[in-house]
Amino acid sequence: MAKKKDEFVQEKEILLDHIQKAGLRRTDQRDLITEIFLRTEDHLTSEDLYRLVQKQDPSVGHTTVYRTLKLLTEAGLAREVRFGDNKTYYEHHYNHQHHDHMICTECGKVIEFFSADIEDLQDQMAAKFKFRPTHHSLRMWGVCAECEEQVLHASSAPSGAQPKVRVRSVTGNQ
Ligand SMILES: [Zn+2]
Ligand SMILES: [Zn+2]
Ligand SMILES: [Zn+2]
């Protein structure tokens, strides 16, 4: 596994190029933030990323993390996504296939999916309205399989008339 050093070479070149065009300099902190972002295959808020970065270098400030995420987004390496909780999440964009999201409203889990059929239907709809789509984000909110299971367990003793509120306390205690 002598792979570590040349990890994300392309991504780093793209970012460096963008940083230089923006008239900024390359810094160790920005490099670290970028590394951690690229290594984390997840949807992260700047808060989340800040916490991960803090574990490795407590001297990095939240503003630096936030600004670096903005730079990553401008450079096309990150993409902003919103899941309806008023937060901005960031995910990898470069070399990543288009996908859409399902969001569990109980535990916050995000499931990524891709359906060629749905994509086709969207294109057909757009064509029908002579609309030229540039990008889209399809999001479905609901309850994931694990949480659905919790609902079943939680409601197996009584009749099951009060699922939602009970689920939160069950998940919260785990
Ligand atoms: Zn899509
Ligand atoms: Zn869930
Ligand atoms: Zn995603």
Coordinates of C-alpha atoms in Angstrom, one line a residue, residues 1-163:
M1 CA 0.0 0.0 0.0
A2 CA 2.6 2.5 -1.0
K3 CA -0.2 4.5 -2.5
K4 CA -0.6 7.2 0.1
K5 CA 1.7 9.8 -1.4
D6 CA 0.3 10.0 -4.9
E7 CA -3.3 10.0 -3.6
F8 CA -5.6 12.6 -5.3
V9 CA -2.8 14.0 -7.5
Q10 CA -5.2 15.2 -10.2
E11 CA -7.6 16.7 -7.7
K12 CA -4.8 18.6 -6.0
E13 CA -3.5 19.9 -9.3
I14 CA -7.0 21.2 -10.2
L15 CA -7.3 22.9 -6.8
L16 CA -3.8 24.4 -7.0
D17 CA -4.6 25.7 -10.5
H18 CA -7.7 27.3 -9.2
I19 CA -6.0 28.7 -6.1
Q20 CA -3.3 30.4 -8.2
K21 CA -5.9 31.8 -10.6
A22 CA -7.7 33.2 -7.6
G23 CA -4.5 34.9 -6.6
L24 CA -4.2 32.9 -3.4
R25 CA -1.3 30.8 -2.1
R26 CA -1.1 27.2 -1.3
T27 CA -1.1 26.6 2.5
D28 CA -0.5 23.5 4.6
Q29 CA -3.9 24.0 6.2
R30 CA -5.7 24.1 2.9
D31 CA -3.8 21.0 1.8
L32 CA -4.9 19.2 5.0
I33 CA -8.5 20.2 4.6
T34 CA -8.5 19.1 1.0
E35 CA -7.0 15.7 1.9
I36 CA -9.5 15.0 4.6
F37 CA -12.4 16.1 2.4
L38 CA -11.2 13.9 -0.5
R39 CA -10.7 11.0 1.8
T40 CA -14.2 11.2 3.3
E41 CA -16.7 9.6 1.0
D42 CA -19.7 11.2 2.6
H43 CA -22.0 14.2 2.6
L44 CA -20.4 16.7 4.9
T45 CA -21.3 20.1 6.3
S46 CA -18.5 22.6 6.9
E47 CA -19.1 21.9 10.6
D48 CA -18.6 18.1 10.0
L49 CA -15.4 18.7 8.1
Y50 CA -14.2 21.1 10.6
R51 CA -14.5 18.5 13.3
L52 CA -12.6 15.9 11.3
V53 CA -9.8 18.4 10.6
Q54 CA -9.6 19.4 14.2
K55 CA -8.7 15.9 15.1
Q56 CA -5.6 16.2 13.1
D57 CA -4.8 19.8 13.5
P58 CA -6.6 21.8 16.3
S59 CA -5.1 25.1 15.0
V60 CA -7.2 25.1 11.9
G61 CA -10.2 27.5 12.2
H62 CA -13.7 27.0 11.0
T63 CA -13.5 29.9 8.6
T64 CA -10.5 28.3 6.8
V65 CA -12.4 25.1 6.5
Y66 CA -15.5 26.9 5.1
R67 CA -13.4 29.0 2.6
T68 CA -11.5 25.9 1.5
L69 CA -14.8 24.1 0.8
K70 CA -15.9 27.1 -1.3
L71 CA -12.7 26.9 -3.2
L72 CA -13.1 23.2 -3.8
T73 CA -16.6 23.9 -5.0
E74 CA -15.5 26.7 -7.4
A75 CA -12.8 24.4 -8.7
G76 CA -15.4 21.7 -9.5
L77 CA -14.1 19.2 -7.0
A78 CA -16.9 19.5 -4.5
R79 CA -20.6 20.0 -5.0
E80 CA -23.1 21.6 -2.7
V81 CA -26.2 19.6 -1.8
R82 CA -29.2 20.4 0.4
F83 CA -31.3 17.9 2.1
G84 CA -34.0 20.2 3.5
D85 CA -32.6 20.7 7.0
N86 CA -31.3 24.2 6.1
K87 CA -27.7 23.0 6.1
T88 CA -25.4 23.0 3.1
Y89 CA -23.7 19.6 2.6
Y90 CA -20.7 19.0 0.3
E91 CA -19.9 15.9 -1.6
H92 CA -17.2 14.9 -4.1
H93 CA -17.9 16.1 -7.6
Y94 CA -14.9 15.5 -9.7
N95 CA -14.9 12.1 -11.5
H96 CA -18.1 11.2 -9.7
Q97 CA -21.1 9.9 -11.6
H98 CA -24.3 11.9 -11.4
H99 CA -26.6 10.5 -8.7
D100 CA -29.6 11.5 -6.7
H101 CA -30.5 11.2 -3.1
M102 CA -33.0 9.7 -0.7
I103 CA -33.0 11.2 2.8
C104 CA -34.2 9.4 5.9
T105 CA -36.2 11.9 8.0
E106 CA -35.7 9.8 11.1
C107 CA -32.0 9.2 11.3
G108 CA -30.7 11.5 8.6
K109 CA -29.1 8.8 6.5
V110 CA -28.6 9.7 2.9
I111 CA -28.8 7.0 0.2
E112 CA -27.4 7.7 -3.2
F113 CA -29.0 6.2 -6.3
F114 CA -29.0 6.4 -10.0
S115 CA -31.7 5.3 -12.4
A116 CA -31.2 5.6 -16.1
D117 CA -35.0 5.3 -16.5
I118 CA -35.7 8.3 -14.2
E119 CA -33.0 10.3 -16.0
D120 CA -34.6 9.5 -19.4
L121 CA -38.0 10.5 -18.1
Q122 CA -36.7 13.8 -16.8
D123 CA -35.2 14.5 -20.2
Q124 CA -38.4 13.6 -21.9
M125 CA -40.3 16.0 -19.6
A126 CA -37.9 18.8 -20.2
A127 CA -38.1 18.2 -24.0
K128 CA -41.9 18.3 -23.8
F129 CA -41.7 21.8 -22.3
K130 CA -38.9 22.8 -24.6
F131 CA -36.9 23.3 -21.5
R132 CA -33.1 22.9 -21.6
P133 CA -32.0 21.5 -18.3
T134 CA -28.5 22.3 -17.1
H135 CA -28.5 20.3 -13.9
H136 CA -30.9 18.8 -11.5
S137 CA -31.2 17.3 -8.1
L138 CA -33.8 14.7 -7.3
R139 CA -34.4 14.2 -3.6
M140 CA -36.8 11.8 -1.9
W141 CA -37.6 12.1 1.8
G142 CA -38.8 9.2 3.8
V143 CA -37.9 6.5 6.2
C144 CA -35.0 4.1 5.7
A145 CA -35.2 0.3 6.2
E146 CA -33.5 0.4 9.6
C147 CA -35.8 3.1 10.9
E148 CA -38.8 1.3 9.5
E149 CA -37.7 -1.8 11.4
Q150 CA -37.4 0.3 14.6
V151 CA -41.0 1.5 14.0
L152 CA -42.1 -2.1 13.8
H153 CA -40.3 -3.1 16.9
A154 CA -41.4 -0.1 18.8
S155 CA -45.0 -0.6 17.9
S156 CA -45.1 -4.4 18.4
A157 CA -46.0 -4.2 22.1
P158 CA -48.9 -1.8 21.8
S159 CA -51.0 -1.5 18.7
G160 CA -48.8 0.7 16.7
A161 CA -50.8 3.9 16.7
Q162 CA -47.9 6.1 17.9
P163 CA -44.9 5.3 15.8

